[in-house]
Amino acid sequence: LNLMVDMKYGVVLGRASYGGAIAIMGLLTLIYGEWPYMLLPSEVSKSALGEFLVYPGGVLLLITGLGIATGYRVIGCASVLAVFFVLAFCFAHIPWLCMSRQYLNFGAWENGFKALALGGGALILTEWHKKSAQHQMTESRFRKASLGVILFSIPIMSFGVNHFLMIQGVVAYTPSW
């Protein structure tokens, strides 16, 4: 029984932290009038379409982040975010990497993978927040949650590999002790 109570608070804390981070990202997007560097490649964010969509995108991030953080319509907000982040990866990062011929450079994928990890986290939220009558995972919900875990975990593993590949840069901000 205590484990279930602890798990409930852990899930609420995780949801609130994720939603708060997304809301702050949206607020900063609105304040500075620029996309976060990791969400869109700079060439895409500085294009006419990127500049046109920066304020609606900031509002979208702010509202969905607040909805997730407060627990209001979590499934809808997280679903919108999952689609938004995966579309940013597919239609901004991948074409930019291909056009700039950076697709063979593992480090160039890092920011795209950040967007993909955020989308995977949102997909996990959508599926784990749904409640069936028996509180059981159905097969389709399990598959969607598994897709979210995969979309989240592959980028996280690539970040670890990237730290070893970019060891000189990592040494600069690692304490000597």
Coordinates of C-alpha atoms in Angstrom, one line a residue, residues 34-177:
E34 CA 12.7 32.8 -31.0
W35 CA 12.3 29.0 -31.0
P36 CA 14.4 27.1 -28.5
Y37 CA 17.7 26.1 -30.2
M38 CA 17.0 22.4 -29.7
L39 CA 13.5 22.4 -31.0
L40 CA 14.2 23.6 -34.6
P41 CA 17.5 24.0 -36.4
S42 CA 18.5 27.7 -36.6
E43 CA 18.1 27.8 -40.4
V44 CA 14.5 26.6 -40.1
S45 CA 13.6 28.8 -37.1
K46 CA 14.9 31.9 -38.9
S47 CA 13.0 31.1 -42.1
A48 CA 9.8 33.0 -42.9
L49 CA 7.7 30.1 -41.8
G50 CA 9.6 29.6 -38.6
E51 CA 9.3 33.3 -37.7
F52 CA 5.6 33.3 -38.6
L53 CA 4.9 30.3 -36.3
V54 CA 7.1 31.3 -33.3
Y55 CA 4.4 33.0 -31.3
P56 CA 1.6 30.4 -32.0
G57 CA 4.2 27.7 -31.1
G58 CA 5.1 29.5 -27.9
V59 CA 1.4 29.7 -27.0
L60 CA 1.0 26.1 -27.8
L61 CA 3.9 25.1 -25.6
L62 CA 2.8 27.4 -22.7
I63 CA -0.8 26.2 -22.7
T64 CA -0.1 22.5 -23.1
G65 CA 2.7 22.7 -20.5
L66 CA 0.4 24.4 -18.0
G67 CA -2.3 21.8 -18.7
I68 CA 0.0 18.9 -18.0
A69 CA 1.6 20.6 -15.0
T70 CA -1.8 21.3 -13.4
G71 CA -3.4 18.0 -14.3
Y72 CA -6.0 19.6 -16.5
R73 CA -6.7 17.6 -19.7
V74 CA -3.4 15.9 -19.5
I75 CA -4.2 13.3 -22.2
G76 CA -5.2 16.0 -24.8
C77 CA -2.3 18.3 -24.0
A78 CA 0.3 15.5 -24.0
S79 CA -1.1 14.1 -27.3
V80 CA -0.8 17.5 -28.9
L81 CA 2.8 17.9 -27.6
A82 CA 3.8 14.4 -28.8
V83 CA 2.6 15.1 -32.3
F84 CA 4.2 18.6 -32.2
F85 CA 7.6 17.3 -31.2
V86 CA 7.6 14.3 -33.5
L87 CA 6.6 16.5 -36.4
A88 CA 9.4 18.9 -35.5
F89 CA 11.8 16.0 -35.7
C90 CA 10.5 14.6 -38.9
F91 CA 9.8 17.8 -40.8
A92 CA 12.5 20.2 -39.5
H93 CA 15.5 18.2 -38.2
I94 CA 15.7 15.4 -40.7
P95 CA 15.3 17.5 -43.8
W96 CA 17.8 20.1 -42.5
L97 CA 20.3 17.3 -41.7
C98 CA 19.9 15.9 -45.2
M99 CA 20.2 19.2 -47.0
S100 CA 23.2 20.3 -45.0
R101 CA 24.8 16.9 -45.5
Q102 CA 25.3 16.6 -41.7
Y103 CA 23.4 13.3 -41.5
L104 CA 26.6 11.3 -41.1
N105 CA 27.8 13.5 -38.2
F106 CA 26.4 11.9 -35.1
G107 CA 26.7 15.1 -33.0
A108 CA 24.4 16.9 -35.5
W109 CA 21.5 14.7 -34.5
E110 CA 21.6 15.7 -30.8
N111 CA 19.1 18.6 -31.0
G112 CA 16.7 16.5 -33.1
F113 CA 16.9 13.7 -30.6
K114 CA 16.0 16.2 -27.8
A115 CA 12.8 17.0 -29.6
L116 CA 12.2 13.3 -30.1
A117 CA 12.8 12.5 -26.5
L118 CA 10.3 15.2 -25.4
G119 CA 7.8 13.7 -27.8
G120 CA 8.4 10.3 -26.4
G121 CA 7.9 11.6 -22.9
A122 CA 4.6 13.2 -23.9
L123 CA 3.4 9.9 -25.5
I124 CA 4.3 8.1 -22.3
L125 CA 2.2 10.6 -20.4
T126 CA -0.8 10.1 -22.6
E127 CA -0.9 6.4 -22.2
W128 CA -0.1 6.2 -18.5
H129 CA -2.5 8.9 -17.5
K130 CA -5.5 7.1 -19.1
K131 CA -7.5 5.0 -16.7
S132 CA -9.5 2.0 -17.8
A133 CA -12.3 0.7 -15.6
Q134 CA -10.1 -2.1 -14.2
H135 CA -7.0 0.1 -14.2
Q136 CA -5.3 -2.4 -16.5
M137 CA -3.1 -1.8 -19.5
T138 CA -4.8 -2.9 -22.7
E139 CA -2.7 -4.2 -25.5
S140 CA -3.1 -1.1 -27.7
R141 CA -2.3 1.2 -24.7
F142 CA 0.7 -0.9 -23.9
R143 CA 2.0 -0.6 -27.5
K144 CA 1.5 3.2 -27.5
A145 CA 3.3 3.4 -24.1
S146 CA 6.1 1.2 -25.5
L147 CA 6.4 3.5 -28.5
G148 CA 6.8 6.4 -26.2
V149 CA 9.5 4.5 -24.2
I150 CA 11.4 3.8 -27.4
L151 CA 11.1 7.4 -28.6
F152 CA 12.4 8.5 -25.3
S153 CA 15.1 5.9 -24.6
I154 CA 16.9 5.9 -28.0
P155 CA 17.7 9.6 -27.8
I156 CA 18.8 9.3 -24.1
M157 CA 21.2 6.4 -25.1
S158 CA 22.6 8.5 -28.0
F159 CA 23.3 11.4 -25.5
G160 CA 25.5 9.0 -23.5
V161 CA 27.3 7.9 -26.6
N162 CA 27.7 11.5 -27.7
H163 CA 29.4 12.4 -24.5
F164 CA 32.1 9.8 -25.2
L165 CA 32.5 10.9 -28.8
M166 CA 32.8 14.6 -27.8
I167 CA 35.0 13.9 -24.8
Q168 CA 37.1 17.1 -25.3
G169 CA 34.0 19.3 -24.9
V170 CA 32.7 17.3 -21.9
V171 CA 36.1 17.7 -20.1
A172 CA 35.7 21.5 -20.2
Y173 CA 32.7 21.5 -18.0
T174 CA 33.4 18.5 -15.8
P175 CA 34.9 19.2 -12.3
S176 CA 38.5 18.1 -11.9
W177 CA 38.0 16.4 -8.6

